[in-house]
């Protein structure tokens, strides 16, 4: 594999993956590296960073999908952008193999420093039917698809006369009781409630939302009393919250749930929609590197965000975010690492950029230290829960805290303005309940119009009525002769 001639040959800081860490690391380094004669190169399969905390609101119709993403090309103007995936890294030789997103030939890219920011992917289990039936909520595309699917199914059910098919269409299952799962089922239920108000052929009582959680409680990020309140709140809205329950099978959209730990059958029913939000795992691409990997599959780093292992620090190699096991000196996961969330990723990226730049001049590096400020969650209009620096909130105050925090955390002023505008318009006019059809086959209407229609077969010419008379007369003559 040869180097692509159109790419820069300046000393490169290679950022593997976008997301919070990739975007902010590139943003904070691009001008400094360029002035020093180098270049920052960001490689990501997508041309944008997704602000994942907004995905439930995108699915619920409160935020326009494109406003929840940040364009790399627009905001990283001094960064070399490559739309593709890093498939392997040979740090000993300072090279990475890139697979272009368009399916072209893989090529090698050399670098001086590498920042592993590949993030996390949805963690699944080998459950029969899950891959065929389920959908996650990790990408903007999934959020848009969910919004359209829920609204379309309500519309389809309104004219469905088969009771079983109608019930199946109006049953929605979410697996996973963390923040993502709770916010998703709450936003979708809120949206479905509004949609049914506009369709007199569907009754609110026909909607069925089921939350499945394998643990004995939901939302470990908040206090136990708050978690209990959330369960009561969801149940008051008609949501079935099933704790200590696991998905056993989803073949042919037949959902089979089992009790834990005895694995007895809890429920079995059909559902057209199955949403999987049961955790994430570090991007498996890191296993195709020569970096040390800890038991949870993340890159091992020290408190300075330098890749380090059994034999000490690996020079010119850095990692942060969900893909890295960053030590949490304030107390995080049981293994002493930071929890995988946006709050840590955002701050780690800024510290990483400062440390990488300081290392160029052999200046002292500063360790990452940040105490989790708390958590906020929105459950639809004027509903939410929050724990901020020990202060517990619920209902409208928590919802306002949720919007305030994420409105400030949304990257770039341009995107903040768009999101704030969406919220303002929604408060006045209500959430957007228009579904978009045929997104998977956008050319279908044109193809149908442009395809020549077969000409109808010409009808056989009818025989003149008088032609039958001679035939009748002839048959009578023959009959008379026979007598």
Short mmCIF file of C-alpha atoms in Angstrom, two decimals:
data_model
loop_
_atom_site.label_atom_id
_atom_site.label_comp_id
_atom_site.label_asym_id
_atom_site.label_seq_id
_atom_site.Cartn_x
_atom_site.Cartn_y
_atom_site.Cartn_z
CA UNK A 1 0.00 0.00 0.00
CA UNK A 2 1.31 3.39 -0.99
CA UNK A 3 0.71 6.85 0.43
CA UNK A 4 -2.04 8.85 -1.21
CA UNK A 5 -0.26 11.69 -3.10
CA UNK A 6 -3.00 14.24 -2.42
CA UNK A 7 -2.54 14.02 1.36
CA UNK A 8 -0.14 16.26 3.22
CA UNK A 9 3.38 15.03 3.89
CA UNK A 10 3.88 17.34 6.87
CA UNK A 11 4.47 15.82 10.34
CA UNK A 12 1.07 14.56 11.32
CA UNK A 13 -1.01 14.30 14.48
CA UNK A 14 -3.39 11.50 13.55
CA UNK A 15 -6.74 11.58 15.35
CA UNK A 16 -8.47 8.21 15.06
CA UNK A 17 -12.21 8.78 15.27
CA UNK A 18 -14.37 11.83 15.75
CA UNK A 19 -16.88 12.20 18.54
CA UNK A 20 -16.26 14.50 21.48
CA UNK A 21 -12.59 13.61 21.86
CA UNK A 22 -11.77 13.72 18.16
CA UNK A 23 -13.60 16.96 17.47
CA UNK A 24 -12.22 18.90 20.43
CA UNK A 25 -8.70 17.52 20.19
CA UNK A 26 -8.48 18.51 16.52
CA UNK A 27 -10.14 21.86 17.17
CA UNK A 28 -7.74 22.77 20.00
CA UNK A 29 -4.62 21.63 18.17
CA UNK A 30 -5.17 22.43 14.49
CA UNK A 31 -3.86 26.02 14.54
CA UNK A 32 -0.92 25.31 16.85
CA UNK A 33 0.22 22.28 14.87
CA UNK A 34 -0.19 24.12 11.58
CA UNK A 35 1.96 27.05 12.78
CA UNK A 36 4.67 24.60 13.86
CA UNK A 37 4.81 23.12 10.36
CA UNK A 38 2.69 20.05 10.99
CA UNK A 39 -0.89 19.07 10.37
CA UNK A 40 -3.75 17.49 12.28
CA UNK A 41 -5.52 14.68 10.40
CA UNK A 42 -8.88 13.37 11.59
CA UNK A 43 -10.17 10.05 10.25
CA UNK A 44 -13.81 9.16 10.78
CA UNK A 45 -16.38 7.18 8.73
CA UNK A 46 -18.85 10.06 9.05
CA UNK A 47 -18.46 13.72 8.06
CA UNK A 48 -19.91 14.89 11.36
CA UNK A 49 -19.80 14.43 15.13
CA UNK A 50 -23.06 13.34 16.78
CA UNK A 51 -24.11 14.87 20.09
CA UNK A 52 -25.53 11.63 21.44
CA UNK A 53 -27.41 13.02 24.48
CA UNK A 54 -29.80 14.65 21.99
CA UNK A 55 -30.69 11.43 20.16
CA UNK A 56 -33.80 10.74 22.29
CA UNK A 57 -35.06 14.26 21.56
CA UNK A 58 -34.37 13.81 17.86
CA UNK A 59 -36.35 10.55 17.97
CA UNK A 60 -39.09 12.37 19.87
CA UNK A 61 -39.38 15.20 17.35
CA UNK A 62 -38.09 18.00 19.59
CA UNK A 63 -34.84 18.64 17.72
CA UNK A 64 -34.17 18.64 13.99
CA UNK A 65 -31.80 15.77 13.19
CA UNK A 66 -29.12 17.83 11.44
CA UNK A 67 -28.96 20.24 14.37
CA UNK A 68 -27.73 17.44 16.67
CA UNK A 69 -24.61 16.88 14.59
CA UNK A 70 -21.54 19.07 14.04
CA UNK A 71 -19.90 19.23 10.62
CA UNK A 72 -16.16 18.52 10.71
CA UNK A 73 -15.60 20.31 7.43
CA UNK A 74 -17.20 23.51 8.68
CA UNK A 75 -15.51 23.69 12.08
CA UNK A 76 -12.15 22.01 11.47
CA UNK A 77 -10.98 24.20 8.60
CA UNK A 78 -7.28 23.72 9.30
CA UNK A 79 -7.57 19.98 9.86
CA UNK A 80 -6.98 17.39 7.16
CA UNK A 81 -10.18 15.32 7.01
CA UNK A 82 -10.40 11.76 5.74
CA UNK A 83 -13.77 10.03 5.59
CA UNK A 84 -12.93 6.44 6.37
CA UNK A 85 -11.94 4.03 9.14
CA UNK A 86 -8.60 3.22 10.69
CA UNK A 87 -8.43 -0.57 10.49
CA UNK A 88 -5.04 -1.08 12.17
CA UNK A 89 -2.19 0.84 13.78
CA UNK A 90 1.48 -0.12 13.81
CA UNK A 91 2.85 2.39 16.26
CA UNK A 92 6.32 0.85 16.13
CA UNK A 93 6.55 2.08 12.54
CA UNK A 94 4.23 5.08 13.05
CA UNK A 95 1.77 3.95 10.37
CA UNK A 96 -1.97 3.38 10.24
CA UNK A 97 -4.05 1.60 7.60
CA UNK A 98 -7.09 3.55 6.37
CA UNK A 99 -10.17 2.05 4.71
CA UNK A 100 -11.96 4.80 2.73
CA UNK A 101 -15.69 5.14 3.37
CA UNK A 102 -16.39 4.93 -0.36
CA UNK A 103 -15.04 1.40 -0.52
CA UNK A 104 -11.79 2.28 -2.29
CA UNK A 105 -8.47 0.56 -1.74
CA UNK A 106 -6.92 0.71 1.73
CA UNK A 107 -3.86 2.89 2.10
CA UNK A 108 -1.21 3.61 4.71
CA UNK A 109 -0.79 6.89 6.53
CA UNK A 110 2.31 7.86 8.51
CA UNK A 111 2.18 10.04 11.60
CA UNK A 112 4.23 11.57 14.37
CA UNK A 113 1.61 11.46 17.14
CA UNK A 114 -1.56 9.39 17.30
CA UNK A 115 -4.69 10.10 19.33
CA UNK A 116 -7.01 7.11 19.70
CA UNK A 117 -10.53 8.53 19.97
CA UNK A 118 -12.54 5.75 18.33
CA UNK A 119 -15.23 5.86 21.00
CA UNK A 120 -17.64 3.04 21.74
CA UNK A 121 -20.13 0.92 19.84
CA UNK A 122 -23.39 -0.68 20.92
CA UNK A 123 -22.83 -3.76 23.04
CA UNK A 124 -25.11 -6.66 22.11
CA UNK A 125 -25.49 -10.30 23.06
CA UNK A 126 -26.13 -13.41 20.93
CA UNK A 127 -29.90 -13.27 21.24
CA UNK A 128 -31.85 -14.96 18.46
CA UNK A 129 -33.69 -12.46 16.29
CA UNK A 130 -32.06 -9.38 17.82
CA UNK A 131 -30.03 -8.47 14.74
CA UNK A 132 -33.05 -8.90 12.44
CA UNK A 133 -35.63 -7.19 14.65
CA UNK A 134 -33.84 -4.67 16.85
CA UNK A 135 -32.49 -1.17 16.34
CA UNK A 136 -30.10 0.81 18.53
CA UNK A 137 -29.94 4.48 19.41
CA UNK A 138 -26.27 5.32 18.92
CA UNK A 139 -26.46 7.24 15.63
CA UNK A 140 -28.49 10.09 14.21
CA UNK A 141 -29.75 7.76 11.47
CA UNK A 142 -31.21 5.40 14.08
CA UNK A 143 -32.94 8.29 15.85
CA UNK A 144 -34.56 9.50 12.62
CA UNK A 145 -35.59 5.96 11.67
CA UNK A 146 -37.19 5.43 15.09
CA UNK A 147 -39.16 8.64 14.90
CA UNK A 148 -40.50 7.77 11.46
CA UNK A 149 -41.20 4.16 12.43
CA UNK A 150 -43.23 5.00 15.53
CA UNK A 151 -45.32 7.60 13.72
CA UNK A 152 -45.82 5.39 10.66
CA UNK A 153 -46.90 2.40 12.77
CA UNK A 154 -49.51 4.52 14.55
CA UNK A 155 -50.85 5.61 11.16
CA UNK A 156 -50.83 2.06 9.78
CA UNK A 157 -52.53 0.65 12.88
CA UNK A 158 -55.33 3.18 12.55
CA UNK A 159 -56.61 1.39 9.43
CA UNK A 160 -55.65 -2.16 10.43
CA UNK A 161 -58.65 -4.42 11.00
CA UNK A 162 -56.74 -7.48 12.22
CA UNK A 163 -56.59 -7.12 16.06
CA UNK A 164 -53.34 -9.08 16.35
CA UNK A 165 -51.53 -7.00 13.72
CA UNK A 166 -52.89 -3.80 15.21
CA UNK A 167 -51.65 -4.75 18.68
CA UNK A 168 -48.25 -5.73 17.30
CA UNK A 169 -47.86 -2.41 15.50
CA UNK A 170 -48.68 -0.41 18.63
CA UNK A 171 -46.29 -2.30 20.94
CA UNK A 172 -42.86 -0.72 21.51
CA UNK A 173 -40.11 -2.38 23.55
CA UNK A 174 -36.94 -0.77 24.92
CA UNK A 175 -34.21 -2.99 26.40
CA UNK A 176 -31.88 -1.20 28.81
CA UNK A 177 -32.69 0.92 31.85
CA UNK A 178 -29.78 3.33 31.73
CA UNK A 179 -30.06 7.00 30.79
CA UNK A 180 -30.34 6.23 27.08
CA UNK A 181 -33.13 3.70 27.51
CA UNK A 182 -35.15 5.76 29.97
CA UNK A 183 -34.93 8.96 27.93
CA UNK A 184 -35.73 7.08 24.72
CA UNK A 185 -38.88 5.36 25.97
CA UNK A 186 -40.07 8.55 27.70
CA UNK A 187 -39.58 10.75 24.63
CA UNK A 188 -41.19 8.22 22.28
CA UNK A 189 -44.15 7.69 24.61
CA UNK A 190 -44.62 11.45 24.85
CA UNK A 191 -44.51 11.78 21.07
CA UNK A 192 -46.87 8.83 20.52
CA UNK A 193 -49.34 10.34 22.98
CA UNK A 194 -49.38 13.58 20.96
CA UNK A 195 -49.70 11.68 17.66
CA UNK A 196 -52.69 9.67 18.89
CA UNK A 197 -54.49 12.88 19.88
CA UNK A 198 -54.51 13.79 16.18
CA UNK A 199 -55.78 10.38 15.02
CA UNK A 200 -59.28 9.50 16.26
CA UNK A 201 -58.97 5.93 14.94
CA UNK A 202 -56.38 5.02 17.61
CA UNK A 203 -57.03 5.18 21.34
CA UNK A 204 -54.34 6.06 23.89
CA UNK A 205 -55.07 2.81 25.73
CA UNK A 206 -53.95 0.81 22.69
CA UNK A 207 -50.36 2.07 22.93
CA UNK A 208 -48.07 -0.30 24.79
CA UNK A 209 -44.57 0.70 25.89
CA UNK A 210 -42.41 -1.89 27.68
CA UNK A 211 -39.07 -1.18 29.38
CA UNK A 212 -36.88 -4.23 30.07
CA UNK A 213 -33.98 -4.01 32.54
CA UNK A 214 -31.86 -6.95 33.71
CA UNK A 215 -30.84 -5.29 36.97
CA UNK A 216 -33.01 -4.67 40.02
CA UNK A 217 -33.00 -0.89 39.48
CA UNK A 218 -32.67 1.64 36.69
CA UNK A 219 -30.38 4.62 36.13
CA UNK A 220 -27.41 3.88 38.42
CA UNK A 221 -26.21 7.46 37.86
CA UNK A 222 -28.91 8.87 40.18
CA UNK A 223 -29.83 8.04 43.76
CA UNK A 224 -31.95 5.00 44.56
CA UNK A 225 -34.86 7.17 45.70
CA UNK A 226 -34.76 9.06 42.40
CA UNK A 227 -34.61 5.80 40.46
CA UNK A 228 -37.72 4.59 42.28
CA UNK A 229 -39.46 7.87 41.48
CA UNK A 230 -38.61 7.46 37.78
CA UNK A 231 -40.13 3.97 37.78
CA UNK A 232 -43.31 5.31 39.42
CA UNK A 233 -43.39 8.22 36.97
CA UNK A 234 -43.11 5.95 33.92
CA UNK A 235 -45.74 3.55 35.25
CA UNK A 236 -48.09 6.48 35.85
CA UNK A 237 -47.80 7.18 32.12
CA UNK A 238 -48.72 3.59 31.27
CA UNK A 239 -45.19 2.35 30.62
CA UNK A 240 -44.55 -1.22 31.77
CA UNK A 241 -41.26 -1.28 33.69
CA UNK A 242 -39.93 -4.84 34.04
CA UNK A 243 -36.93 -5.13 36.37
CA UNK A 244 -34.80 -8.25 36.82
CA UNK A 245 -35.97 -9.22 33.35
CA UNK A 246 -34.02 -10.07 30.22
CA UNK A 247 -34.71 -10.48 26.53
CA UNK A 248 -34.36 -14.16 25.61
CA UNK A 249 -35.59 -14.28 22.01
CA UNK A 250 -36.87 -11.90 19.34
CA UNK A 251 -37.29 -14.16 16.30
CA UNK A 252 -40.05 -13.15 13.87
CA UNK A 253 -40.70 -10.11 16.10
CA UNK A 254 -42.02 -12.37 18.84
CA UNK A 255 -40.58 -10.98 22.08
CA UNK A 256 -39.80 -13.55 24.74
CA UNK A 257 -38.80 -12.16 28.14
CA UNK A 258 -37.41 -14.19 31.04
CA UNK A 259 -37.16 -13.53 34.77
CA UNK A 260 -33.74 -13.36 36.38
CA UNK A 261 -32.09 -15.24 37.86
CA UNK A 262 -34.30 -18.35 37.49
CA UNK A 263 -34.80 -17.77 33.73
CA UNK A 264 -38.48 -18.60 33.84
CA UNK A 265 -40.67 -17.10 31.12
CA UNK A 266 -41.95 -13.67 32.18
CA UNK A 267 -43.90 -12.58 29.12
CA UNK A 268 -44.21 -13.42 25.45
CA UNK A 269 -45.83 -11.14 22.87
CA UNK A 270 -45.37 -9.67 19.40
CA UNK A 271 -43.89 -6.22 18.85
CA UNK A 272 -43.03 -4.39 15.67
CA UNK A 273 -40.45 -2.18 17.42
CA UNK A 274 -37.54 -3.40 19.54
CA UNK A 275 -35.02 -0.78 20.70
CA UNK A 276 -31.70 -1.94 22.20
CA UNK A 277 -29.93 0.47 24.59
CA UNK A 278 -28.32 -2.09 26.91
CA UNK A 279 -24.84 -0.61 27.14
CA UNK A 280 -21.78 0.10 25.03
CA UNK A 281 -18.32 -1.34 24.57
CA UNK A 282 -15.00 0.10 23.40
CA UNK A 283 -14.54 0.17 19.64
CA UNK A 284 -13.01 -3.23 18.75
CA UNK A 285 -10.60 -1.62 16.25
CA UNK A 286 -8.18 -1.04 19.14
CA UNK A 287 -7.47 -4.76 19.13
CA UNK A 288 -5.81 -4.25 15.74
CA UNK A 289 -3.11 -2.06 17.28
CA UNK A 290 0.10 -2.72 19.17
CA UNK A 291 -1.19 -0.79 22.20
CA UNK A 292 -1.82 -2.39 25.61
CA UNK A 293 -5.49 -3.34 26.09
CA UNK A 294 -7.05 -3.77 29.54
CA UNK A 295 -9.62 -6.48 30.41
CA UNK A 296 -12.66 -4.38 29.38
CA UNK A 297 -11.21 -3.97 25.88
CA UNK A 298 -10.05 -0.36 26.28
CA UNK A 299 -6.65 1.17 25.62
CA UNK A 300 -4.60 1.50 28.81
CA UNK A 301 -3.58 5.08 29.58
CA UNK A 302 -2.10 6.91 32.53
CA UNK A 303 -3.56 9.94 34.23
CA UNK A 304 -1.87 12.20 31.64
CA UNK A 305 -3.85 10.40 28.89
CA UNK A 306 -0.68 8.84 27.45
CA UNK A 307 -0.96 5.25 26.29
CA UNK A 308 0.96 3.21 28.83
CA UNK A 309 1.34 -0.42 29.74
CA UNK A 310 3.46 -2.91 31.59
CA UNK A 311 6.65 -1.35 30.27
CA UNK A 312 5.74 2.27 30.87
CA UNK A 313 4.64 5.14 28.68
CA UNK A 314 4.47 4.67 24.91
CA UNK A 315 5.79 7.87 23.40
CA UNK A 316 3.64 9.91 21.00
CA UNK A 317 0.55 7.80 21.67
CA UNK A 318 -2.55 9.21 23.39
CA UNK A 319 -6.12 8.07 24.05
CA UNK A 320 -9.24 9.37 25.78
CA UNK A 321 -12.99 8.97 25.92
CA UNK A 322 -14.99 5.75 25.88
CA UNK A 323 -12.22 3.82 24.15
CA UNK A 324 -9.67 4.52 26.91
CA UNK A 325 -9.35 3.28 30.50
CA UNK A 326 -8.66 6.69 32.02
CA UNK A 327 -7.82 6.57 35.75
CA UNK A 328 -10.38 8.41 37.85
CA UNK A 329 -8.58 9.82 40.88
CA UNK A 330 -11.91 11.01 42.32
CA UNK A 331 -13.56 7.58 42.25
CA UNK A 332 -15.45 6.26 39.22
CA UNK A 333 -16.09 2.69 38.14
CA UNK A 334 -15.19 -0.15 40.51
CA UNK A 335 -11.93 -0.63 38.60
CA UNK A 336 -10.95 2.99 39.29
CA UNK A 337 -11.56 4.35 35.78
CA UNK A 338 -13.77 7.13 34.46
CA UNK A 339 -17.32 6.25 33.47
CA UNK A 340 -17.93 6.43 29.70
CA UNK A 341 -19.96 9.61 29.31
CA UNK A 342 -19.88 12.91 27.46
CA UNK A 343 -18.94 14.88 30.55
CA UNK A 344 -15.59 13.08 30.88
CA UNK A 345 -14.92 12.86 27.13
CA UNK A 346 -15.31 16.61 26.64
CA UNK A 347 -12.91 17.49 29.45
CA UNK A 348 -10.43 14.75 28.63
CA UNK A 349 -10.11 16.01 25.06
CA UNK A 350 -9.14 19.48 26.24
CA UNK A 351 -6.58 18.11 28.70
CA UNK A 352 -5.19 15.74 26.05
CA UNK A 353 -4.69 18.56 23.56
CA UNK A 354 -2.82 20.64 26.15
CA UNK A 355 -0.63 17.72 27.20
CA UNK A 356 0.20 16.72 23.64
CA UNK A 357 1.26 20.27 22.83
CA UNK A 358 3.28 20.55 26.06
CA UNK A 359 5.10 17.30 25.24
CA UNK A 360 6.51 18.93 22.11
CA UNK A 361 8.52 21.26 24.34
CA UNK A 362 9.26 18.76 27.13
CA UNK A 363 7.08 20.72 29.51
CA UNK A 364 5.43 19.05 32.52
CA UNK A 365 2.14 17.29 31.78
CA UNK A 366 -0.92 17.70 33.96
CA UNK A 367 -3.04 14.72 34.99
CA UNK A 368 -6.73 14.52 34.23
CA UNK A 369 -8.92 15.09 37.26
CA UNK A 370 -12.61 15.83 37.20
CA UNK A 371 -15.27 15.00 39.74
CA UNK A 372 -18.55 14.05 38.13
CA UNK A 373 -20.92 16.97 38.64
CA UNK A 374 -23.98 14.76 38.45
CA UNK A 375 -26.50 13.72 35.84
CA UNK A 376 -29.57 15.16 34.12
CA UNK A 377 -32.27 13.45 32.06
CA UNK A 378 -35.33 14.62 30.16
CA UNK A 379 -38.52 12.55 29.86
CA UNK A 380 -40.48 14.67 27.41
CA UNK A 381 -41.92 18.16 27.79
CA UNK A 382 -41.52 19.51 31.36
CA UNK A 383 -40.57 16.12 32.79
CA UNK A 384 -37.17 14.92 34.00
CA UNK A 385 -34.85 13.94 36.82
CA UNK A 386 -31.46 15.32 37.87
CA UNK A 387 -28.75 15.08 40.50
CA UNK A 388 -26.43 18.08 40.36
CA UNK A 389 -23.63 18.33 42.92
CA UNK A 390 -25.73 16.39 45.40
CA UNK A 391 -28.92 18.38 44.77
CA UNK A 392 -31.82 16.18 43.67
CA UNK A 393 -34.40 17.53 41.23
CA UNK A 394 -37.39 16.03 39.46
CA UNK A 395 -40.19 17.19 37.20
CA UNK A 396 -40.01 20.60 35.52
CA UNK A 397 -36.91 21.89 37.41
CA UNK A 398 -34.95 18.79 36.36
CA UNK A 399 -36.17 19.19 32.78
CA UNK A 400 -34.96 22.80 32.72
CA UNK A 401 -31.61 21.72 34.18
CA UNK A 402 -31.35 19.04 31.51
CA UNK A 403 -31.90 21.53 28.73
CA UNK A 404 -29.66 24.13 30.31
CA UNK A 405 -26.73 21.76 30.71
CA UNK A 406 -26.94 20.18 27.27
CA UNK A 407 -27.66 23.49 25.59
CA UNK A 408 -24.33 24.75 26.95
CA UNK A 409 -22.51 21.47 26.27
CA UNK A 410 -23.55 21.27 22.62
CA UNK A 411 -20.36 21.95 20.59
CA UNK A 412 -20.01 25.22 18.64
CA UNK A 413 -22.09 28.37 18.97
CA UNK A 414 -23.68 27.78 15.59
CA UNK A 415 -25.16 24.46 16.73
CA UNK A 416 -26.20 25.86 20.12
CA UNK A 417 -28.28 28.52 18.36
CA UNK A 418 -29.96 25.95 16.10
CA UNK A 419 -30.87 23.68 19.02
CA UNK A 420 -32.13 26.55 21.18
CA UNK A 421 -34.26 27.72 18.25
CA UNK A 422 -35.72 24.22 17.88
CA UNK A 423 -36.65 24.17 21.56
CA UNK A 424 -38.22 27.62 21.40
CA UNK A 425 -40.31 26.76 18.34
CA UNK A 426 -41.39 23.43 19.88
CA UNK A 427 -42.58 25.13 23.06
CA UNK A 428 -44.83 27.39 20.98
CA UNK A 429 -46.02 25.05 18.21
CA UNK A 430 -45.53 21.62 19.78
CA UNK A 431 -43.21 18.82 18.67
CA UNK A 432 -42.91 17.99 14.99
CA UNK A 433 -45.10 14.94 14.27
CA UNK A 434 -44.49 14.64 10.54
CA UNK A 435 -42.95 11.33 9.52
CA UNK A 436 -40.79 10.98 6.41
CA UNK A 437 -41.45 7.96 4.23
CA UNK A 438 -39.29 5.96 1.79
CA UNK A 439 -35.96 7.18 3.20
CA UNK A 440 -34.49 3.76 2.42
CA UNK A 441 -35.61 4.00 -1.20
CA UNK A 442 -35.80 7.72 -2.07
CA UNK A 443 -35.82 7.04 -5.85
CA UNK A 444 -38.83 4.72 -5.76
CA UNK A 445 -41.33 7.39 -6.85
CA UNK A 446 -39.14 8.55 -9.72
CA UNK A 447 -38.34 5.01 -10.83
CA UNK A 448 -42.04 4.18 -10.86
CA UNK A 449 -42.79 7.25 -12.99
CA UNK A 450 -39.87 6.66 -15.36
CA UNK A 451 -40.46 2.95 -15.91
CA UNK A 452 -42.44 2.29 -19.11
CA UNK A 453 -45.82 0.80 -18.32
CA UNK A 454 -46.84 -2.33 -20.32
CA UNK A 455 -49.53 -1.62 -22.88
CA UNK A 456 -52.86 -3.32 -22.18
CA UNK A 457 -53.57 -6.30 -24.45
CA UNK A 458 -55.86 -5.47 -27.39
CA UNK A 459 -59.35 -6.89 -27.03
CA UNK A 460 -60.43 -9.47 -29.64
CA UNK A 461 -62.84 -7.95 -32.22
CA UNK A 462 -66.44 -8.92 -31.58
CA UNK A 463 -68.22 -10.88 -34.36
CA UNK A 464 -71.14 -9.15 -36.03
CA UNK A 465 -74.46 -10.17 -34.53
CA UNK A 466 -75.88 -11.15 -37.96
CA UNK A 467 -73.08 -13.61 -38.56
CA UNK A 468 -74.64 -15.96 -36.05
CA UNK A 469 -77.98 -16.21 -37.92
CA UNK A 470 -76.76 -18.22 -40.97
CA UNK A 471 -75.02 -20.60 -38.63
CA UNK A 472 -78.24 -21.19 -36.71
CA UNK A 473 -80.23 -21.67 -39.95
CA UNK A 474 -77.69 -24.16 -41.25
CA UNK A 475 -77.85 -26.22 -38.07
CA UNK A 476 -81.67 -26.34 -38.31
CA UNK A 477 -81.51 -27.57 -41.90
CA UNK A 478 -79.13 -30.39 -40.93
CA UNK A 479 -81.39 -31.39 -38.05
CA UNK A 480 -84.44 -31.55 -40.35
CA UNK A 481 -82.56 -33.65 -42.96
CA UNK A 482 -81.61 -36.17 -40.32
CA UNK A 483 -85.28 -36.76 -39.57
#
